[in-house]
Every structure is written in structure tokens, then in C-alpha cells.
PDB file of C-alpha atoms and ligand atoms in Angstrom:
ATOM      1  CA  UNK A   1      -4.749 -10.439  26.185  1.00 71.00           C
ATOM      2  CA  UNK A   2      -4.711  -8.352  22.997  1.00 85.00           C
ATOM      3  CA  UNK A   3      -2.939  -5.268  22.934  1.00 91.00           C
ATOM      4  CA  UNK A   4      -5.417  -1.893  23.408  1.00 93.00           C
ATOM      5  CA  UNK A   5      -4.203  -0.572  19.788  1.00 95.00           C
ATOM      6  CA  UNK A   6      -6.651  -3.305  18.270  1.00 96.00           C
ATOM      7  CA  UNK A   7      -9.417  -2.727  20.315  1.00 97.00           C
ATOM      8  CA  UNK A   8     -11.754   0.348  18.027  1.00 98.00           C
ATOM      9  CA  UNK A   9     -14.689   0.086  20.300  1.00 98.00           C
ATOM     10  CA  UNK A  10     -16.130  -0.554  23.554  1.00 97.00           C
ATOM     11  CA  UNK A  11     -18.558  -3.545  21.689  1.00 97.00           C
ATOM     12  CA  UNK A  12     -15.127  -4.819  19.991  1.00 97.00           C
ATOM     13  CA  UNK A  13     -13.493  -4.713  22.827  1.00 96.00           C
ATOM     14  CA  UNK A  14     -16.833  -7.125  24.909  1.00 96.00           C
ATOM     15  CA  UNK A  15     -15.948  -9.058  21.773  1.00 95.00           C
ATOM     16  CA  UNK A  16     -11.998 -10.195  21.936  1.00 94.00           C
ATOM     17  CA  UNK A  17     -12.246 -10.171  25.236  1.00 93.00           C
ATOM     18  CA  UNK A  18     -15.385 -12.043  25.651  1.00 94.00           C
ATOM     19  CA  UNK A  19     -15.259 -15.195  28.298  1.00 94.00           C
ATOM     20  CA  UNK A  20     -17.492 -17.805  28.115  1.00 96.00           C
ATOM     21  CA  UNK A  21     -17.895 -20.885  30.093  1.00 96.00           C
ATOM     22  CA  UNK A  22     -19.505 -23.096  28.371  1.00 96.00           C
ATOM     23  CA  UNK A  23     -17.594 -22.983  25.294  1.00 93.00           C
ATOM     24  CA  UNK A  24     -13.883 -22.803  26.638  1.00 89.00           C
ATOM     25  CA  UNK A  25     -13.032 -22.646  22.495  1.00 86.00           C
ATOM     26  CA  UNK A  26     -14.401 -19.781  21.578  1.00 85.00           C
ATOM     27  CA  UNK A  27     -14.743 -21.160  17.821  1.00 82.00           C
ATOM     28  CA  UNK A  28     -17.584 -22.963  19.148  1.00 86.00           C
ATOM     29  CA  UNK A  29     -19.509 -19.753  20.524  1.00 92.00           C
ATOM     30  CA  UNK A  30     -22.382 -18.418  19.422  1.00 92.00           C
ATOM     31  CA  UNK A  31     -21.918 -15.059  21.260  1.00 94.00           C
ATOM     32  CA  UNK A  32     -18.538 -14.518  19.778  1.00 94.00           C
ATOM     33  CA  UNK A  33     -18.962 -13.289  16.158  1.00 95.00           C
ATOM     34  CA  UNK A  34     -15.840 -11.926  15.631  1.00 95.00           C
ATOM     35  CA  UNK A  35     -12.586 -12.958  16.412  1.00 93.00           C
ATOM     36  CA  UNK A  36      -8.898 -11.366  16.089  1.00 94.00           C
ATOM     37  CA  UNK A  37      -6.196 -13.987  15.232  1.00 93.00           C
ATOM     38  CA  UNK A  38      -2.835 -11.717  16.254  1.00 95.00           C
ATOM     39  CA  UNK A  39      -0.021 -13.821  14.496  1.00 96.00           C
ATOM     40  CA  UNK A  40      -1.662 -12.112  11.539  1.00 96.00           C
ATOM     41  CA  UNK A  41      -3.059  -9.063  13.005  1.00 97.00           C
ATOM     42  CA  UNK A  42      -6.129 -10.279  11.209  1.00 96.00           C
ATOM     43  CA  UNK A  43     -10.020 -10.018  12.083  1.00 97.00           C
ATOM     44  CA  UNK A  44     -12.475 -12.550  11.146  1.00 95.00           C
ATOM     45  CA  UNK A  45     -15.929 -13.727  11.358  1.00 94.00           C
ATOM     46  CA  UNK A  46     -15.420 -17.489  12.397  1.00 91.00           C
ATOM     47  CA  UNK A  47     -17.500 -19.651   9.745  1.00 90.00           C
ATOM     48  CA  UNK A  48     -19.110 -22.598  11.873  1.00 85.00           C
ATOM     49  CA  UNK A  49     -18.357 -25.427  10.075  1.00 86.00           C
ATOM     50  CA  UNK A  50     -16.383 -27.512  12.460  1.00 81.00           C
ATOM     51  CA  UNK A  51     -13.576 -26.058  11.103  1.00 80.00           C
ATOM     52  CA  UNK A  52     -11.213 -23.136  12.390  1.00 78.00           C
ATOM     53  CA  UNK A  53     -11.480 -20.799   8.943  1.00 86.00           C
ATOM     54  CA  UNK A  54     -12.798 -17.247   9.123  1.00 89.00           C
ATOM     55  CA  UNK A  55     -13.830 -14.724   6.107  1.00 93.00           C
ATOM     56  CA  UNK A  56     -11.531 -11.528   6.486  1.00 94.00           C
ATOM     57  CA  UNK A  57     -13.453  -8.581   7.862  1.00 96.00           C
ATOM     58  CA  UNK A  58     -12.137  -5.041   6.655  1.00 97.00           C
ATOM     59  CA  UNK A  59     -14.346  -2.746   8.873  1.00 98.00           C
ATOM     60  CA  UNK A  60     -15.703  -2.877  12.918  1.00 98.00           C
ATOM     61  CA  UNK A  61     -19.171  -4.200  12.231  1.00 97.00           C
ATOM     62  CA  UNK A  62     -19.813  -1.084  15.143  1.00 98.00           C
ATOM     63  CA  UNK A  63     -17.978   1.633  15.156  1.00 98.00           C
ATOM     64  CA  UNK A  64     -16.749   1.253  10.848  1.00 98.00           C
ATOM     65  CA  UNK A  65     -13.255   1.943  11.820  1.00 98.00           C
ATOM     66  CA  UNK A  66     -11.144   0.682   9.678  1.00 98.00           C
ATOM     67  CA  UNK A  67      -9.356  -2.651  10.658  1.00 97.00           C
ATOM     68  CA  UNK A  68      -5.526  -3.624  10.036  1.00 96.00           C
ATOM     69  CA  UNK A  69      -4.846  -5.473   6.543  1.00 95.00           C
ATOM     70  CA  UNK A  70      -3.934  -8.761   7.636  1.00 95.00           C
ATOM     71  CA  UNK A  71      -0.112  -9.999   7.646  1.00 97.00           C
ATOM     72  CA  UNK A  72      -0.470 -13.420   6.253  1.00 95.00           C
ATOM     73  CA  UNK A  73       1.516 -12.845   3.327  1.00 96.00           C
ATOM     74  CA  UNK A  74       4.268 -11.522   5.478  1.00 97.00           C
ATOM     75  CA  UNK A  75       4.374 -13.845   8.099  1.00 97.00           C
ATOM     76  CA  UNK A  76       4.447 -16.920   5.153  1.00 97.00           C
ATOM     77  CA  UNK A  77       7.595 -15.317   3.552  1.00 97.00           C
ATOM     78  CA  UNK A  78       9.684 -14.384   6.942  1.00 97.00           C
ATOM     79  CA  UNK A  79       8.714 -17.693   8.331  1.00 97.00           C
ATOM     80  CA  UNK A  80       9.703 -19.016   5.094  1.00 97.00           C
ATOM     81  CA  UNK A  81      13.265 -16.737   4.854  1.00 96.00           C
ATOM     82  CA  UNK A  82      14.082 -18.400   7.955  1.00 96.00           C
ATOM     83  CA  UNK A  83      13.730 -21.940   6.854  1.00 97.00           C
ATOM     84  CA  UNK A  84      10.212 -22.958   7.491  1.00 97.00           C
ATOM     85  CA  UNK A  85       8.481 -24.375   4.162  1.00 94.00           C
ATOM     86  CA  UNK A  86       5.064 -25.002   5.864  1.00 95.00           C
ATOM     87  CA  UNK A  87       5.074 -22.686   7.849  1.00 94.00           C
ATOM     88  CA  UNK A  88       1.421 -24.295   9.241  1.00 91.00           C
ATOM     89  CA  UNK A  89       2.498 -27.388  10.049  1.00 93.00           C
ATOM     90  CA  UNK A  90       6.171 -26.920  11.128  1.00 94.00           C
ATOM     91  CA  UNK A  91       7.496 -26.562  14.594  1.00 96.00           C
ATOM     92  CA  UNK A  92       7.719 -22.600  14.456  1.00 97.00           C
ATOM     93  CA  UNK A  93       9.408 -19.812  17.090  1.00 96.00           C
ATOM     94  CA  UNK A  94       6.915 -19.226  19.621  1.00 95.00           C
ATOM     95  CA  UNK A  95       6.696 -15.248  18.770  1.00 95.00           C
ATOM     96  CA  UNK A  96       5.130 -16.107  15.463  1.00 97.00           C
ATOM     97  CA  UNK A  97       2.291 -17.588  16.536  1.00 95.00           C
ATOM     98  CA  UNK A  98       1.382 -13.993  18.811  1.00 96.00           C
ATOM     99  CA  UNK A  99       1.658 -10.372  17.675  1.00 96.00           C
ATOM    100  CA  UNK A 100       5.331 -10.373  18.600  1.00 96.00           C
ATOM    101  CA  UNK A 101       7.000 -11.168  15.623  1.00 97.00           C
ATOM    102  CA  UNK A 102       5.456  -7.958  13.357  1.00 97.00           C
ATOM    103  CA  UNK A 103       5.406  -5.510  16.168  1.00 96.00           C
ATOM    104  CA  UNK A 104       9.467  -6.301  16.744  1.00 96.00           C
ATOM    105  CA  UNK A 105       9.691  -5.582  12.693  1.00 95.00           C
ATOM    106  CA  UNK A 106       7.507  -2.363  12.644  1.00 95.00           C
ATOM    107  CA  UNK A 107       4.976  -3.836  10.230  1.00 92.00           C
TER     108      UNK A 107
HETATM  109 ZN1  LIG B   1     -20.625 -19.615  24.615  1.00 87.54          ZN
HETATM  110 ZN1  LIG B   2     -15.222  -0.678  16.565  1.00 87.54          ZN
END
């Protein structure tokens, strides 16, 4: 569930929250073209290449608010500060891979 203070718009909100059965990964969608990736408090528009990567979107592609400058940076160095070098591939707390970790810290 993603928290309401991400949600700008009633189309944004169809969006994040968007169900579909035939593609249970939503990667894989074609009726999902934006997606919100919380461990980051990033939005992206998923780029269908098999892969998982996204290109950064800065404004609601319906409403034009404004969306949150993503936290990779941060969550690299406090994942790093606690010990994690790759911070990808390494067996990390569970709160850092959800919205946990930067809403405890007040980012
Ligand atoms: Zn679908
Ligand atoms: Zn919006």
C-alpha cells in the first residue's frame, strides 16, 4: 500500500494502486505507466526492456505537481554507514527496501 502523502491525484492514485491480473508483475503492464519505487521515494516510467530500470519522472504527468527528489543517494550512503558495500546485492534490513527507513530519519 503506499502511503496517501504520495498519491497527487485521483489518476496517480488508479496508477500505484492499479491491479491487474494478467500481469501479476506490474513491470510487465502495459496499463501501468508509472510506477513509485518507495525505498527511494522515487517515481518512474518503467522502460520495457526486460529489465526492471525506470527514467526518473520530476512532475505528475496529470495534475504537474511536483514529485519528491528521489533518495537514492541517501539510502546508498546510510546503507553503506552501516556496513553494506553493495548495498543492491547484499542481504539488507528489511525497512530499507520500503519507505520506512527515510520516514523514521525525517528525510
Ligand atoms: Zn496488465
Ligand atoms: Zn497528480
Amino acid at each position: 500500500m503506499i502511503n496517501q502523502d504520495r498519491i497527487c491525484c485521483e489518476a496517480m492514485g488508479r496508477q500505484l494502486n492499479y491491479v491487474c491480473d494478467q500481469h501479476p508483475d506490474l513491470i510487465d503492464c502495459p496499463d501501468v505507466v508509472i510506477r513509485y519505487f518507495p525505498h527511494v521515494d522515487k517515481f518512474g516510467f518503467p522502460i520495457r526492456d526486460g529489465g526492471a530500470s525506470s527514467l526518473d519522472a520530476h512532475y505528475c504527468p496529470w495534475c504537474g505537481a511536483k514529485l519528491p527528489e528521489p533518495k537514492r543517494n541517501q539510502w546508498f550512503d546510510t546503507l553503506e554507514n552501516l556496513g553494506y558495500g553493495t548495498p543492491l546485492t547484499d542481504e539488507i534490513p528489511v525497512e530499507y527496501r520500503t519507505d520506512r527507513w527515510w520516514r523514521e530519519l525525517g528525510l
